[in-house]
Amino acid sequence: MPIFAHPEFDQHEQVVFCHDQATGLKAIVAIHDTRLGPALGGCRVWPYADEQQALNDVLRLSRGMTYKSALAGLPLGGGKAVIIADPRKDKTPELFQAMGAFVDRLGGRYITAADSGTGVTEMAQIRQRTRHVVGAGEREAFGGGLRTGDPSPSTALGVFIGLREAVRQRLGGRDLNGLKVAIQGVGQVGFDLARQLHAAGAELWVSDIDAGNLQRARDQLGAQVVSQDAIHGLDVDVFSPCALGAVINDQTLQVLRTPVIAGAANNQLARPGHAEELWRRGQLHAPDYAINAGGVIDVAYEYSGGSPEQVRLHVEGIGETLRQIFQRAEAEGRNTTAIADSLALERLNAA
Ligand code: NAD
């Protein structure tokens, strides 16, 4: 298994393989780039078929965090951790305490956070062994009161602001009242986004695989429920992917005609070439790692210390970042993902 010659290696600073015999922990931590600050990124638990798959994933994801934090204007680099285990049956407090000990040995070069297969509970277990972890405790909520360390409300706020900016840009300054939006996935982020869009007067169509989440959107927000297959092909203004990656692919592009695509899901494009295809077709795509940065902004302030108001202001800055991306894309005739990559690289190279 080559590391330095790995196709996803891309100048990683450090890749650490962790094994703890007592708990059976097998994990990989990848630190891609710390030029802007310590590498922050989630800890994913996944039953990878083999180590090669785990390595591919951790390298790809940690590089993505470098770009996301740089574009969000955070003093953070990119990193990621994967634990090779089944989140449905292998998770124990001891496993995450052992993970915490490994994170601690990196001395703050890597800060861990929740990801697929982990949440507030696991972060609290990691915190028993290291302070280089976020999303473990309670936070002050926007507007007062307490909430858990889960950053989804900030992610949803950033997506709402970014979607509004994309609509302004592509639909001639139009506001959200009466806007037609199709949301794929009304879980933590998707539902909170739907709530904000509903409050702004938008009409909603939703799909999900969870009947309870669909019912909540229908009962509380008057959303129209459509099937999983129908959600991409609706005649609406905005498609908002908030469930899965790779939803923009050769199949969905045959029916996806919305002028705006803006949602929370990570890695929305199945292939890099799809960014260019959307651009050529006149469909404005908000690059996922620009629009969904609210979560990383939230946990960055948790780590460094900051008020909910500071978090809110920084998250609202996602609108300005997207405005720059859209305007530069127009001026340079390049697709929005290419521009977002250029902006992130410029910030990294200036560090
Ligand atoms: P979540 O698990 O709470 O919600 C996802 C929802 O999508 C669930 O309701 C699930 O049932 C639904 N879903 C799954 N498969 C589906 C399908 N085929 N069709 C329709 N719906 C389907 O997750 P979340 O925290 O709301 O995150 C949503 C997306 O945003 C994920 O891709 C995540 O990686 C990304 N994201 C989340 C955050 C965050 O702060 N939570 C930050 C950045 C990116």
Coordinates of C-alpha atoms in Angstrom, one line a residue, residues 31-225:
I31 CA -2.9 15.7 8.7
H32 CA -2.9 17.3 5.3
D33 CA -1.8 20.9 5.9
T34 CA -1.1 23.0 9.0
R35 CA 0.1 26.2 7.3
L36 CA -3.0 28.1 8.5
G37 CA -3.2 26.4 11.9
P38 CA -3.8 23.0 13.5
A39 CA -5.5 20.4 11.4
L40 CA -9.2 20.0 12.3
G41 CA -11.5 17.3 11.0
G42 CA -14.0 14.7 12.0
C43 CA -13.4 11.2 13.2
R44 CA -15.4 8.8 11.1
V45 CA -16.3 5.2 12.2
W46 CA -16.9 3.0 9.2
P47 CA -16.6 -0.8 8.5
Y48 CA -14.1 -0.4 5.7
A49 CA -13.6 -3.6 3.7
D50 CA -9.9 -3.2 3.9
E51 CA -7.1 -0.7 5.0
Q52 CA -6.7 0.5 1.5
Q53 CA -10.3 1.9 1.5
A54 CA -9.8 3.5 4.9
L55 CA -6.6 5.1 3.7
N56 CA -8.3 6.4 0.5
D57 CA -11.1 7.9 2.5
V58 CA -9.0 9.6 5.2
L59 CA -6.5 11.1 2.7
R60 CA -9.3 12.5 0.5
L61 CA -11.3 13.8 3.4
S62 CA -8.4 15.5 5.2
R63 CA -7.4 17.3 2.0
G64 CA -11.0 18.5 1.7
M65 CA -10.9 20.0 5.2
T66 CA -7.8 22.0 4.3
Y67 CA -9.7 23.6 1.5
K68 CA -12.9 24.1 3.5
S69 CA -11.2 25.8 6.5
A70 CA -9.1 28.0 4.2
L71 CA -12.1 29.1 2.2
A72 CA -14.0 29.8 5.4
G73 CA -11.2 32.1 6.6
L74 CA -10.4 30.0 9.6
P75 CA -7.0 29.8 11.3
L76 CA -7.1 26.0 10.8
G77 CA -5.6 23.3 8.6
G78 CA -7.1 20.1 7.3
G79 CA -7.1 16.7 8.9
K80 CA -9.3 13.7 9.4
A81 CA -9.4 10.4 11.3
V82 CA -11.0 7.1 10.4
I83 CA -11.6 4.2 12.8
I84 CA -12.0 0.9 11.0
A85 CA -15.1 -0.5 12.9
D86 CA -18.8 -1.1 12.6
P87 CA -20.6 1.9 14.2
R88 CA -23.6 -0.4 14.9
K89 CA -21.8 -2.9 17.0
D90 CA -18.1 -2.1 17.7
K91 CA -18.3 1.2 19.6
T92 CA -17.3 1.2 23.2
P93 CA -16.2 4.0 25.6
E94 CA -12.8 2.3 25.9
L95 CA -12.3 2.4 22.1
F96 CA -12.9 6.2 22.0
Q97 CA -10.7 6.7 25.1
A98 CA -7.9 4.9 23.3
M99 CA -8.5 7.1 20.2
G100 CA -8.3 10.2 22.5
A101 CA -4.9 9.0 23.8
F102 CA -3.6 8.8 20.2
V103 CA -5.1 12.3 19.3
D104 CA -3.4 13.6 22.5
R105 CA 0.0 12.3 21.5
L106 CA -0.2 14.5 18.4
G107 CA 0.1 17.4 20.8
G108 CA -2.6 19.6 19.2
R109 CA -1.5 19.3 15.6
Y110 CA -4.8 17.5 15.0
I111 CA -8.1 18.4 16.6
T112 CA -10.9 15.8 16.3
A113 CA -14.6 16.3 15.9
A114 CA -17.8 14.3 15.2
D115 CA -18.4 12.7 11.7
S116 CA -20.4 9.7 10.3
G117 CA -20.7 7.1 13.1
T118 CA -19.7 9.5 15.9
G119 CA -21.5 12.3 17.8
V120 CA -21.5 14.1 21.1
T121 CA -21.3 10.9 23.2
E122 CA -18.1 9.7 21.4
M123 CA -16.5 13.1 21.5
A124 CA -17.1 13.2 25.3
Q125 CA -15.3 9.8 25.6
I126 CA -12.4 11.1 23.5
R127 CA -12.3 14.2 25.7
Q128 CA -11.5 12.0 28.7
R129 CA -8.0 11.6 27.2
T130 CA -7.4 14.8 25.3
R131 CA -8.4 18.4 25.1
H132 CA -7.9 18.5 21.3
V133 CA -11.5 17.6 20.6
V134 CA -14.6 19.6 19.8
G135 CA -18.4 18.9 19.9
A136 CA -18.2 17.1 23.2
G137 CA -20.2 19.3 25.5
E138 CA -22.9 21.9 25.6
R139 CA -22.8 25.2 23.8
E140 CA -24.6 28.5 24.2
A141 CA -27.2 28.6 21.4
F142 CA -27.9 31.5 19.0
G143 CA -30.4 33.7 20.8
G144 CA -29.7 32.2 24.3
G145 CA -30.1 28.9 26.1
L146 CA -28.0 25.8 25.7
R147 CA -27.6 23.3 23.0
T148 CA -25.4 20.2 22.5
G149 CA -22.0 20.5 20.8
D150 CA -23.6 19.3 17.5
P151 CA -22.8 22.0 15.0
S152 CA -25.8 21.3 12.6
P153 CA -27.6 24.6 13.5
S154 CA -24.6 26.6 12.2
T155 CA -24.3 24.4 9.1
A156 CA -28.0 25.0 8.4
L157 CA -27.7 28.8 8.9
G158 CA -24.7 28.9 6.5
V159 CA -26.6 26.8 3.9
F160 CA -29.6 29.2 4.2
I161 CA -27.5 32.3 3.7
G162 CA -25.6 30.7 0.8
L163 CA -28.7 29.5 -0.9
R164 CA -30.2 33.0 -0.6
E165 CA -27.0 34.4 -2.2
A166 CA -27.2 31.9 -5.1
V167 CA -30.8 32.8 -5.7
R168 CA -30.0 36.5 -5.8
Q169 CA -27.2 35.9 -8.2
R170 CA -28.9 33.5 -10.6
L171 CA -32.5 34.6 -10.4
G172 CA -32.1 38.3 -10.7
G173 CA -32.1 39.5 -7.1
R174 CA -35.3 37.6 -6.3
D175 CA -36.1 37.0 -2.6
L176 CA -37.2 33.8 -1.0
N177 CA -40.9 34.5 -0.8
G178 CA -42.7 32.1 -3.1
L179 CA -39.4 30.4 -4.1
K180 CA -39.8 26.7 -4.9
V181 CA -37.2 24.5 -3.2
A182 CA -36.7 20.7 -3.3
I183 CA -34.8 19.4 -0.4
Q184 CA -33.3 15.9 -0.5
G185 CA -33.0 14.8 3.2
V186 CA -34.7 16.5 6.1
G187 CA -32.5 15.3 8.9
Q188 CA -30.6 17.7 11.2
V189 CA -29.4 20.2 8.7
G190 CA -32.1 19.7 6.0
F191 CA -35.0 20.2 8.4
D192 CA -33.4 23.3 10.0
L193 CA -32.8 24.7 6.6
A194 CA -36.4 23.9 5.6
R195 CA -37.7 25.7 8.7
Q196 CA -35.8 28.9 7.8
L197 CA -36.9 28.7 4.2
H198 CA -40.5 28.2 5.3
A199 CA -40.3 31.2 7.6
A200 CA -39.0 33.2 4.6
G201 CA -42.1 32.2 2.6
A202 CA -40.6 29.5 0.4
E203 CA -42.6 26.5 -0.9
L204 CA -41.0 23.2 -0.1
W205 CA -40.8 19.7 -1.6
V206 CA -39.0 17.1 0.4
S207 CA -37.8 13.5 0.1
D208 CA -36.2 11.3 2.8
I209 CA -35.9 7.6 3.7
D210 CA -37.1 8.3 7.2
A211 CA -40.9 8.4 7.6
G212 CA -40.7 10.3 10.8
N213 CA -38.5 13.1 9.3
L214 CA -40.9 13.4 6.4
Q215 CA -43.9 13.6 8.6
R216 CA -42.2 16.4 10.7
A217 CA -41.6 18.4 7.5
R218 CA -45.1 17.9 6.2
D219 CA -46.8 18.6 9.6
Q220 CA -44.7 21.5 10.8
L221 CA -43.8 23.2 7.5
G222 CA -46.5 22.2 5.0
A223 CA -43.8 20.6 2.8
Q224 CA -45.0 18.3 0.0
V225 CA -43.5 14.8 0.2

